[in-house]
mmCIF file of C-alpha atoms and ligand atoms in Angstrom:
data_model
loop_
_atom_site.group_PDB
_atom_site.id
_atom_site.type_symbol
_atom_site.label_atom_id
_atom_site.label_comp_id
_atom_site.label_asym_id
_atom_site.label_seq_id
_atom_site.Cartn_x
_atom_site.Cartn_y
_atom_site.Cartn_z
ATOM 1 C CA UNK D 120 -62.675 -60.291 -34.291
ATOM 2 C CA UNK D 121 -61.793 -63.431 -36.166
ATOM 3 C CA UNK D 122 -59.181 -65.755 -34.761
ATOM 4 C CA UNK D 123 -57.417 -68.469 -36.569
ATOM 5 C CA UNK D 124 -58.536 -71.713 -35.080
ATOM 6 C CA UNK D 125 -56.534 -74.827 -34.464
ATOM 7 C CA UNK D 126 -58.685 -77.851 -35.113
ATOM 8 C CA UNK D 127 -58.771 -79.747 -31.878
ATOM 9 C CA UNK D 128 -57.256 -82.840 -33.324
ATOM 10 C CA UNK D 129 -55.479 -85.428 -31.240
ATOM 11 C CA UNK D 130 -52.135 -84.016 -32.297
ATOM 12 C CA UNK D 131 -52.894 -80.729 -30.643
ATOM 13 C CA UNK D 132 -53.016 -82.444 -27.291
ATOM 14 C CA UNK D 133 -49.729 -84.224 -27.703
ATOM 15 C CA UNK D 134 -47.284 -82.966 -25.144
ATOM 16 C CA UNK D 135 -43.850 -82.449 -26.537
ATOM 17 C CA UNK D 136 -45.284 -82.866 -30.013
ATOM 18 C CA UNK D 137 -48.049 -80.325 -29.574
ATOM 19 C CA UNK D 138 -48.455 -78.061 -32.529
ATOM 20 C CA UNK D 139 -49.269 -74.438 -32.335
ATOM 21 C CA UNK D 140 -48.694 -73.797 -35.992
ATOM 22 C CA UNK D 141 -51.960 -72.263 -37.166
ATOM 23 C CA UNK D 142 -50.928 -72.661 -40.771
ATOM 24 C CA UNK D 143 -51.482 -76.385 -40.521
ATOM 25 C CA UNK D 144 -55.073 -76.373 -39.403
ATOM 26 C CA UNK D 145 -56.248 -72.787 -39.424
ATOM 27 C CA UNK D 146 -59.978 -72.190 -39.706
ATOM 28 C CA UNK D 147 -62.170 -69.478 -38.312
ATOM 29 C CA UNK D 148 -62.467 -69.619 -34.590
ATOM 30 C CA UNK D 149 -64.724 -68.066 -32.024
ATOM 31 C CA UNK D 150 -63.834 -64.915 -30.209
ATOM 32 C CA UNK D 151 -62.626 -66.316 -26.906
ATOM 33 C CA UNK D 152 -60.694 -69.287 -25.622
ATOM 34 C CA UNK D 153 -59.588 -70.746 -22.297
ATOM 35 C CA UNK D 154 -56.803 -73.281 -21.746
ATOM 36 C CA UNK D 155 -56.133 -74.961 -18.393
ATOM 37 C CA UNK D 156 -53.749 -77.411 -16.765
ATOM 38 C CA UNK D 157 -53.975 -79.460 -13.605
ATOM 39 C CA UNK D 158 -50.293 -80.282 -13.287
ATOM 40 C CA UNK D 159 -47.685 -82.251 -15.179
ATOM 41 C CA UNK D 160 -45.751 -85.299 -14.024
ATOM 42 C CA UNK D 161 -45.616 -89.063 -14.044
ATOM 43 C CA UNK D 162 -49.164 -89.564 -15.251
ATOM 44 C CA UNK D 163 -49.505 -92.883 -17.069
ATOM 45 C CA UNK D 164 -52.376 -95.192 -17.980
ATOM 46 C CA UNK D 165 -50.817 -97.886 -15.782
ATOM 47 C CA UNK D 166 -51.068 -95.667 -12.745
ATOM 48 C CA UNK D 167 -54.674 -94.704 -13.444
ATOM 49 C CA UNK D 168 -58.031 -96.410 -12.829
ATOM 50 C CA UNK D 169 -61.089 -95.692 -15.001
ATOM 51 C CA UNK D 170 -62.729 -94.063 -11.965
ATOM 52 C CA UNK D 171 -59.778 -91.791 -11.324
ATOM 53 C CA UNK D 172 -59.537 -90.876 -14.974
ATOM 54 C CA UNK D 173 -63.247 -90.031 -15.069
ATOM 55 C CA UNK D 174 -62.927 -87.936 -11.916
ATOM 56 C CA UNK D 175 -60.031 -85.900 -13.348
ATOM 57 C CA UNK D 176 -61.844 -85.421 -16.630
ATOM 58 C CA UNK D 177 -64.979 -84.227 -14.843
ATOM 59 C CA UNK D 178 -62.952 -81.850 -12.680
ATOM 60 C CA UNK D 179 -61.202 -80.374 -15.713
ATOM 61 C CA UNK D 180 -64.558 -79.941 -17.429
ATOM 62 C CA UNK D 181 -65.971 -78.150 -14.402
ATOM 63 C CA UNK D 182 -63.034 -75.752 -14.406
ATOM 64 C CA UNK D 183 -63.326 -75.130 -18.146
ATOM 65 C CA UNK D 184 -67.016 -74.406 -17.855
ATOM 66 C CA UNK D 185 -66.500 -72.003 -14.940
ATOM 67 C CA UNK D 186 -64.096 -69.941 -17.025
ATOM 68 C CA UNK D 187 -66.101 -70.262 -20.232
ATOM 69 C CA UNK D 188 -69.186 -68.881 -18.535
ATOM 70 C CA UNK D 189 -67.277 -65.646 -17.975
ATOM 71 C CA UNK D 190 -65.850 -65.433 -21.486
ATOM 72 C CA UNK D 191 -68.979 -66.323 -23.381
ATOM 73 C CA UNK D 192 -70.899 -63.527 -21.703
ATOM 74 C CA UNK D 193 -68.232 -61.009 -22.686
ATOM 75 C CA UNK D 194 -66.296 -61.094 -19.418
ATOM 76 C CA UNK D 195 -62.575 -60.506 -19.144
ATOM 77 C CA UNK D 196 -59.764 -63.016 -19.547
ATOM 78 C CA UNK D 197 -58.689 -62.012 -16.039
ATOM 79 C CA UNK D 198 -62.037 -62.971 -14.511
ATOM 80 C CA UNK D 199 -62.040 -66.171 -16.560
ATOM 81 C CA UNK D 200 -58.659 -67.483 -15.411
ATOM 82 C CA UNK D 201 -59.581 -66.800 -11.795
ATOM 83 C CA UNK D 202 -62.985 -68.461 -12.209
ATOM 84 C CA UNK D 203 -61.387 -71.492 -13.867
ATOM 85 C CA UNK D 204 -58.811 -72.193 -11.178
ATOM 86 C CA UNK D 205 -61.099 -71.721 -8.155
ATOM 87 C CA UNK D 206 -62.970 -75.042 -8.638
ATOM 88 C CA UNK D 207 -59.593 -76.769 -8.956
ATOM 89 C CA UNK D 208 -58.377 -75.118 -5.741
ATOM 90 C CA UNK D 209 -61.525 -76.496 -4.094
ATOM 91 C CA UNK D 210 -61.051 -79.998 -5.509
ATOM 92 C CA UNK D 211 -58.721 -82.367 -3.603
ATOM 93 C CA UNK D 212 -57.731 -84.087 -6.832
ATOM 94 C CA UNK D 213 -55.386 -81.180 -7.459
ATOM 95 C CA UNK D 214 -52.431 -79.857 -5.538
ATOM 96 C CA UNK D 215 -53.872 -76.409 -4.863
ATOM 97 C CA UNK D 216 -56.123 -75.150 -2.089
ATOM 98 C CA UNK D 217 -58.043 -78.023 -0.434
ATOM 99 C CA UNK D 218 -56.029 -81.218 -0.936
ATOM 100 C CA UNK D 219 -52.695 -79.444 -1.382
ATOM 101 C CA UNK D 220 -49.507 -81.332 -0.544
ATOM 102 C CA UNK D 221 -47.918 -81.103 2.912
ATOM 103 C CA UNK D 222 -44.659 -79.546 3.993
ATOM 104 C CA UNK D 223 -42.037 -81.459 5.964
ATOM 105 C CA UNK D 224 -43.486 -79.659 8.998
ATOM 106 C CA UNK D 225 -46.894 -81.261 8.365
ATOM 107 C CA UNK D 226 -48.522 -78.059 7.215
ATOM 108 C CA UNK D 227 -49.814 -76.606 3.991
ATOM 109 C CA UNK D 228 -48.150 -73.545 2.480
ATOM 110 C CA UNK D 229 -49.752 -72.301 -0.707
ATOM 111 C CA UNK D 230 -48.465 -70.152 -3.576
ATOM 112 C CA UNK D 231 -50.475 -68.373 -6.294
ATOM 113 C CA UNK D 232 -50.141 -65.656 -8.909
ATOM 114 C CA UNK D 233 -52.256 -63.898 -11.502
ATOM 115 C CA UNK D 234 -51.431 -61.473 -14.304
ATOM 116 C CA UNK D 235 -53.508 -59.205 -16.500
ATOM 117 C CA UNK D 236 -52.154 -58.843 -20.036
ATOM 118 C CA UNK D 237 -53.889 -55.493 -20.529
ATOM 119 C CA UNK D 238 -51.501 -53.537 -18.358
ATOM 120 C CA UNK D 239 -49.197 -56.277 -17.064
ATOM 121 C CA UNK D 240 -50.540 -55.684 -13.622
ATOM 122 C CA UNK D 241 -49.892 -58.693 -11.430
ATOM 123 C CA UNK D 242 -50.489 -60.076 -7.952
ATOM 124 C CA UNK D 243 -49.091 -62.987 -5.988
ATOM 125 C CA UNK D 244 -49.069 -64.640 -2.594
ATOM 126 C CA UNK D 245 -46.448 -67.053 -1.306
ATOM 127 C CA UNK D 246 -46.512 -69.417 1.644
ATOM 128 C CA UNK D 247 -50.057 -68.602 2.699
ATOM 129 C CA UNK D 248 -51.624 -70.922 5.259
ATOM 130 C CA UNK D 249 -55.102 -69.619 5.934
ATOM 131 C CA UNK D 250 -56.735 -68.159 2.865
ATOM 132 C CA UNK D 251 -59.097 -70.700 1.372
ATOM 133 C CA UNK D 252 -58.521 -69.642 -2.227
ATOM 134 C CA UNK D 253 -54.993 -68.302 -2.712
ATOM 135 C CA UNK D 254 -55.790 -67.126 -6.235
ATOM 136 C CA UNK D 255 -58.355 -64.701 -4.800
ATOM 137 C CA UNK D 256 -55.656 -63.384 -2.489
ATOM 138 C CA UNK D 257 -53.268 -62.939 -5.437
ATOM 139 C CA UNK D 258 -55.916 -60.968 -7.272
ATOM 140 C CA UNK D 259 -56.592 -58.841 -4.208
ATOM 141 C CA UNK D 260 -52.873 -58.055 -3.946
ATOM 142 C CA UNK D 261 -52.954 -56.941 -7.562
ATOM 143 C CA UNK D 262 -56.033 -54.778 -7.277
ATOM 144 C CA UNK D 263 -56.183 -53.638 -3.673
ATOM 145 C CA UNK D 264 -52.563 -52.991 -2.792
ATOM 146 C CA UNK D 265 -49.722 -51.018 -4.286
ATOM 147 C CA UNK D 266 -47.602 -54.176 -4.312
ATOM 148 C CA UNK D 267 -47.209 -57.248 -6.484
ATOM 149 C CA UNK D 268 -46.382 -59.940 -3.948
ATOM 150 C CA UNK D 269 -47.101 -60.715 -0.304
ATOM 151 C CA UNK D 270 -45.659 -63.656 1.633
ATOM 152 C CA UNK D 271 -46.419 -65.633 4.781
ATOM 153 C CA UNK D 272 -48.387 -64.219 7.690
ATOM 154 C CA UNK D 273 -48.549 -60.786 6.102
ATOM 155 C CA UNK D 274 -50.159 -62.279 3.024
ATOM 156 C CA UNK D 275 -52.765 -64.108 5.087
ATOM 157 C CA UNK D 276 -53.429 -60.966 7.131
ATOM 158 C CA UNK D 277 -53.848 -58.975 3.945
ATOM 159 C CA UNK D 278 -56.270 -61.566 2.536
ATOM 160 C CA UNK D 279 -58.265 -61.431 5.756
ATOM 161 C CA UNK D 280 -58.366 -57.644 5.651
ATOM 162 C CA UNK D 281 -59.864 -57.929 2.180
ATOM 163 C CA UNK D 282 -62.732 -60.025 3.515
ATOM 164 C CA UNK D 283 -61.615 -63.238 1.827
ATOM 165 C CA UNK D 284 -62.760 -66.602 3.121
ATOM 166 C CA UNK D 285 -60.234 -67.701 5.791
ATOM 167 C CA UNK D 286 -59.817 -71.249 7.099
ATOM 168 C CA UNK D 287 -57.716 -73.172 9.565
ATOM 169 C CA UNK D 288 -54.630 -74.767 7.980
ATOM 170 C CA UNK D 289 -56.185 -78.194 8.666
ATOM 171 C CA UNK D 290 -58.904 -77.358 6.116
ATOM 172 C CA UNK D 291 -56.379 -78.223 3.374
ATOM 173 C CA UNK D 292 -55.601 -81.649 4.882
ATOM 174 C CA UNK D 293 -56.316 -84.930 3.079
ATOM 175 C CA UNK D 294 -55.183 -88.430 4.001
ATOM 176 C CA UNK D 295 -53.769 -88.916 0.516
ATOM 177 C CA UNK D 296 -51.286 -86.077 1.027
ATOM 178 C CA UNK D 297 -50.433 -87.267 4.542
ATOM 179 C CA UNK D 298 -49.565 -90.696 3.102
ATOM 180 C CA UNK D 299 -47.464 -89.067 0.391
ATOM 181 C CA UNK D 300 -45.606 -87.043 3.008
ATOM 182 C CA UNK D 301 -44.883 -90.126 5.103
ATOM 183 C CA UNK D 302 -43.611 -91.995 2.054
ATOM 184 C CA UNK D 303 -41.304 -89.167 0.986
ATOM 185 C CA UNK D 304 -39.925 -88.715 4.502
ATOM 186 C CA UNK D 305 -39.352 -92.474 4.812
ATOM 187 C CA UNK D 306 -37.815 -93.014 1.353
ATOM 188 C CA UNK D 307 -35.951 -89.692 1.481
ATOM 189 C CA UNK D 308 -36.891 -89.408 -2.146
ATOM 190 C CA UNK D 309 -39.432 -87.260 -3.934
ATOM 191 C CA UNK D 310 -40.770 -88.243 -7.345
ATOM 192 C CA UNK D 311 -42.581 -86.089 -9.875
ATOM 193 C CA UNK D 312 -45.689 -87.799 -8.481
ATOM 194 C CA UNK D 313 -45.160 -85.848 -5.267
ATOM 195 C CA UNK D 314 -45.700 -82.455 -6.720
ATOM 196 C CA UNK D 315 -47.970 -82.747 -9.701
ATOM 197 C CA UNK D 316 -51.411 -81.217 -9.431
ATOM 198 C CA UNK D 317 -50.533 -77.536 -9.613
ATOM 199 C CA UNK D 318 -53.303 -75.804 -11.542
ATOM 200 C CA UNK D 319 -53.296 -72.940 -14.004
ATOM 201 C CA UNK D 320 -55.240 -71.181 -16.708
ATOM 202 C CA UNK D 321 -54.629 -68.832 -19.619
ATOM 203 C CA UNK D 322 -57.328 -67.095 -21.615
ATOM 204 C CA UNK D 323 -58.143 -64.663 -24.372
ATOM 205 C CA UNK D 324 -61.395 -62.749 -24.180
ATOM 206 C CA UNK D 325 -63.648 -61.169 -26.796
ATOM 207 C CA UNK D 326 -61.575 -58.001 -26.708
ATOM 208 C CA UNK D 327 -58.337 -59.864 -27.356
ATOM 209 C CA UNK D 328 -57.115 -59.404 -23.785
ATOM 210 C CA UNK D 329 -54.876 -62.073 -22.296
ATOM 211 C CA UNK D 330 -54.504 -63.257 -18.704
ATOM 212 C CA UNK D 331 -52.788 -66.050 -16.775
ATOM 213 C CA UNK D 332 -53.123 -67.640 -13.332
ATOM 214 C CA UNK D 333 -51.239 -70.371 -11.458
ATOM 215 C CA UNK D 334 -51.859 -71.843 -7.983
ATOM 216 C CA UNK D 335 -50.248 -74.687 -6.027
ATOM 217 C CA UNK D 336 -49.400 -76.357 -2.754
ATOM 218 C CA UNK D 337 -45.835 -76.814 -4.018
ATOM 219 C CA UNK D 338 -43.928 -80.040 -3.437
ATOM 220 C CA UNK D 339 -44.586 -82.788 -0.916
ATOM 221 C CA UNK D 340 -42.245 -82.519 2.075
ATOM 222 C CA UNK D 341 -40.894 -79.163 0.971
ATOM 223 C CA UNK D 342 -39.049 -77.376 3.742
ATOM 224 C CA UNK D 343 -41.133 -74.840 5.628
ATOM 225 C CA UNK D 344 -40.734 -71.510 3.902
ATOM 226 C CA UNK D 345 -39.759 -72.931 0.498
ATOM 227 C CA UNK D 346 -41.306 -70.916 -2.300
ATOM 228 C CA UNK D 347 -41.623 -72.405 -5.763
ATOM 229 C CA UNK D 348 -42.097 -70.875 -9.174
ATOM 230 C CA UNK D 349 -45.891 -70.687 -9.068
ATOM 231 C CA UNK D 350 -46.183 -67.301 -7.339
ATOM 232 C CA UNK D 351 -43.340 -65.775 -9.325
ATOM 233 C CA UNK D 352 -44.322 -63.522 -12.182
ATOM 234 C CA UNK D 353 -42.067 -64.447 -15.080
ATOM 235 C CA UNK D 354 -41.342 -67.955 -13.793
ATOM 236 C CA UNK D 355 -44.728 -69.735 -13.787
ATOM 237 C CA UNK D 356 -47.071 -66.931 -14.806
ATOM 238 C CA UNK D 357 -46.928 -64.206 -17.428
ATOM 239 C CA UNK D 358 -49.384 -62.340 -19.662
ATOM 240 C CA UNK D 359 -48.909 -59.497 -22.090
ATOM 241 C CA UNK D 360 -51.522 -58.400 -24.585
ATOM 242 C CA UNK D 361 -50.387 -58.783 -28.165
ATOM 243 C CA UNK D 362 -47.806 -61.377 -27.145
ATOM 244 C CA UNK D 363 -48.993 -64.371 -25.115
ATOM 245 C CA UNK D 364 -50.080 -65.693 -21.732
ATOM 246 C CA UNK D 365 -48.366 -68.590 -19.964
ATOM 247 C CA UNK D 366 -48.985 -70.784 -16.929
ATOM 248 C CA UNK D 367 -46.355 -73.360 -15.981
ATOM 249 C CA UNK D 368 -46.166 -76.450 -13.825
ATOM 250 C CA UNK D 369 -43.148 -78.532 -12.959
ATOM 251 C CA UNK D 370 -40.085 -78.681 -10.771
ATOM 252 C CA UNK D 371 -40.196 -75.107 -9.538
ATOM 253 C CA UNK D 372 -36.528 -74.600 -8.786
ATOM 254 C CA UNK D 373 -35.686 -75.130 -12.473
ATOM 255 C CA UNK D 374 -38.562 -73.012 -13.720
ATOM 256 C CA UNK D 375 -37.368 -70.156 -11.527
ATOM 257 C CA UNK D 376 -33.798 -70.443 -12.765
ATOM 258 C CA UNK D 377 -34.913 -70.356 -16.400
ATOM 259 C CA UNK D 378 -37.628 -67.749 -15.905
ATOM 260 C CA UNK D 379 -39.837 -69.919 -18.070
ATOM 261 C CA UNK D 380 -42.978 -67.834 -18.566
ATOM 262 C CA UNK D 381 -41.143 -64.611 -19.387
ATOM 263 C CA UNK D 382 -38.662 -66.439 -21.605
ATOM 264 C CA UNK D 383 -41.561 -67.797 -23.649
ATOM 265 C CA UNK D 384 -43.238 -64.400 -23.987
ATOM 266 C CA UNK D 385 -39.940 -62.725 -24.832
ATOM 267 C CA UNK D 386 -39.145 -65.277 -27.515
ATOM 268 C CA UNK D 387 -42.569 -64.654 -29.051
ATOM 269 C CA UNK D 388 -42.205 -60.891 -28.792
ATOM 270 C CA UNK D 389 -38.538 -60.365 -29.572
ATOM 271 C CA UNK D 390 -37.395 -63.422 -31.500
ATOM 272 C CA UNK D 391 -40.603 -63.898 -33.487
ATOM 273 C CA UNK D 392 -40.991 -67.519 -32.356
ATOM 274 C CA UNK D 393 -44.372 -69.190 -32.608
ATOM 275 C CA UNK D 394 -45.756 -70.474 -29.327
ATOM 276 C CA UNK D 395 -44.452 -73.984 -29.766
ATOM 277 C CA UNK D 396 -40.937 -72.879 -30.668
ATOM 278 C CA UNK D 397 -40.842 -70.506 -27.713
ATOM 279 C CA UNK D 398 -42.144 -73.076 -25.228
ATOM 280 C CA UNK D 399 -39.899 -75.826 -26.589
ATOM 281 C CA UNK D 400 -36.879 -73.583 -26.155
ATOM 282 C CA UNK D 401 -37.732 -72.668 -22.560
ATOM 283 C CA UNK D 402 -38.511 -76.254 -21.586
ATOM 284 C CA UNK D 403 -35.319 -77.462 -23.245
ATOM 285 C CA UNK D 404 -33.436 -75.107 -20.932
ATOM 286 C CA UNK D 405 -35.338 -76.561 -17.971
ATOM 287 C CA UNK D 406 -34.455 -80.082 -19.141
ATOM 288 C CA UNK D 407 -30.794 -79.142 -19.630
ATOM 289 C CA UNK D 408 -30.644 -78.093 -15.996
ATOM 290 C CA UNK D 409 -32.302 -81.371 -14.959
ATOM 291 C CA UNK D 410 -35.928 -80.317 -14.505
ATOM 292 C CA UNK D 411 -39.228 -81.396 -15.972
ATOM 293 C CA UNK D 412 -42.740 -80.045 -16.319
ATOM 294 C CA UNK D 413 -44.974 -78.280 -18.786
ATOM 295 C CA UNK D 414 -46.654 -75.088 -19.875
ATOM 296 C CA UNK D 415 -49.885 -73.910 -21.395
ATOM 297 C CA UNK D 416 -49.659 -70.918 -23.700
ATOM 298 C CA UNK D 417 -52.236 -68.838 -25.513
ATOM 299 C CA UNK D 418 -51.263 -66.343 -28.176
ATOM 300 C CA UNK D 419 -52.518 -62.942 -29.243
ATOM 301 C CA UNK D 420 -54.555 -64.428 -32.066
ATOM 302 C CA UNK D 421 -56.008 -67.217 -29.960
ATOM 303 C CA UNK D 422 -53.583 -69.945 -31.001
ATOM 304 C CA UNK D 423 -52.378 -72.128 -28.177
ATOM 305 C CA UNK D 424 -49.914 -74.809 -27.143
ATOM 306 C CA UNK D 425 -49.690 -77.481 -24.496
ATOM 307 C CA UNK D 426 -46.019 -78.386 -24.175
ATOM 308 C CA UNK D 427 -44.533 -80.737 -21.564
ATOM 309 C CA UNK D 428 -41.526 -82.949 -21.141
ATOM 310 C CA UNK D 429 -43.088 -85.149 -18.475
ATOM 311 C CA UNK D 430 -45.181 -88.285 -19.133
ATOM 312 C CA UNK D 431 -48.488 -86.504 -18.881
ATOM 313 C CA UNK D 432 -50.264 -83.288 -18.049
ATOM 314 C CA UNK D 433 -53.872 -82.815 -16.996
ATOM 315 C CA UNK D 434 -55.139 -80.287 -19.489
ATOM 316 C CA UNK D 435 -58.130 -78.872 -21.296
ATOM 317 C CA UNK D 436 -59.369 -76.258 -23.699
ATOM 318 C CA UNK D 437 -62.708 -74.626 -24.286
ATOM 319 C CA UNK D 438 -64.026 -72.139 -26.822
ATOM 320 C CA UNK D 439 -67.341 -71.571 -28.511
ATOM 321 C CA UNK D 440 -66.891 -74.750 -30.546
ATOM 322 C CA UNK D 441 -66.697 -76.949 -27.448
ATOM 323 C CA UNK D 442 -64.436 -78.396 -24.778
ATOM 324 C CA UNK D 443 -61.696 -81.021 -24.846
ATOM 325 C CA UNK D 444 -59.626 -82.540 -22.071
ATOM 326 C CA UNK D 445 -56.595 -84.835 -22.079
ATOM 327 C CA UNK D 446 -54.293 -86.446 -19.554
ATOM 328 C CA UNK D 447 -51.595 -88.615 -21.122
ATOM 329 C CA UNK D 448 -48.702 -87.713 -23.349
ATOM 330 C CA UNK D 449 -49.941 -89.704 -26.314
ATOM 331 C CA UNK D 450 -53.359 -88.086 -26.761
HETATM 332 N N1 LIG W 283 -44.211 -75.748 -9.767
HETATM 333 C C1 LIG W 283 -44.672 -76.255 -8.502
HETATM 334 C C2 LIG W 283 -43.627 -75.996 -7.464
HETATM 335 O O1 LIG W 283 -42.466 -76.245 -7.709
HETATM 336 C C3 LIG W 283 -45.007 -77.707 -8.532
HETATM 337 C C4 LIG W 283 -45.650 -78.207 -9.810
HETATM 338 O O2 LIG W 283 -46.112 -77.430 -10.594
HETATM 339 O O3 LIG W 283 -45.703 -79.430 -10.021
HETATM 340 O O4 LIG W 283 -43.975 -75.571 -6.399
#
């Protein structure tokens, strides 16, 4: 299979200006591709040190390589998106798994979802507190139960019954997130800084199959029991072969109300939009309601888009021609 390939020029990594128009830079491309994000928000050069920037870049590269290993050996897009997000769940730089943000009740409640574009099978967990890698639990829900979504204690119990690695809630604790919680509770104000770090991946494999995954700790100081968009199929995660795969990050309440991921796929499928048009439209609706954030999208022919209306988004792409990562809005 030959895909049209977007040259990985700087412009491709521009947020709101990202192009997904293959006509502009189409060349032959390899047979698989993986695109990831590590959250969108107030991410500026001023707020970054060279060390921090290097650490994020290395973490994104690790995630890309984990997913690429699957795809390059002929594995499925589904396996690849799971493999890509697991190292980010294990890395405290991101707001997912270990190092996730804290609730107002000083706990960690994690949300994750995964979708297979082949048959639109999907799995999700919401508000889990004990499963080390929520994305594994989401996949288990998809494959080992007759349901799509489990929440709370039942979700943790299900994960445990599936033999997944279980931990105490304190496993997810980091001082950084404790400090953020104290600041938000004191200032009674949450900034985009207090939720970015959600992670996600979309991929196309050698057989043209699409998949998407999203996993998060949610928002700092969220009320116990609050569920965001990340575990909701159609809000943060969607994949349909022949159409596109989407993973979103941003202010979840707005992404839920717009149904961002499904809106994007429907615009591609029903309105004939290209990926950029579709994502721009969905994010404009989010912005109209007062929200911000971003999406990664991969299309049926391997084209892709990174679109965000926040200052930055941790992001990366890998295919047989190599890997690229970016952080700020102007690269
Ligand atoms: N969407 C996540 C939530 O609202 C947070 C984020 O992606 O920044 O839970």
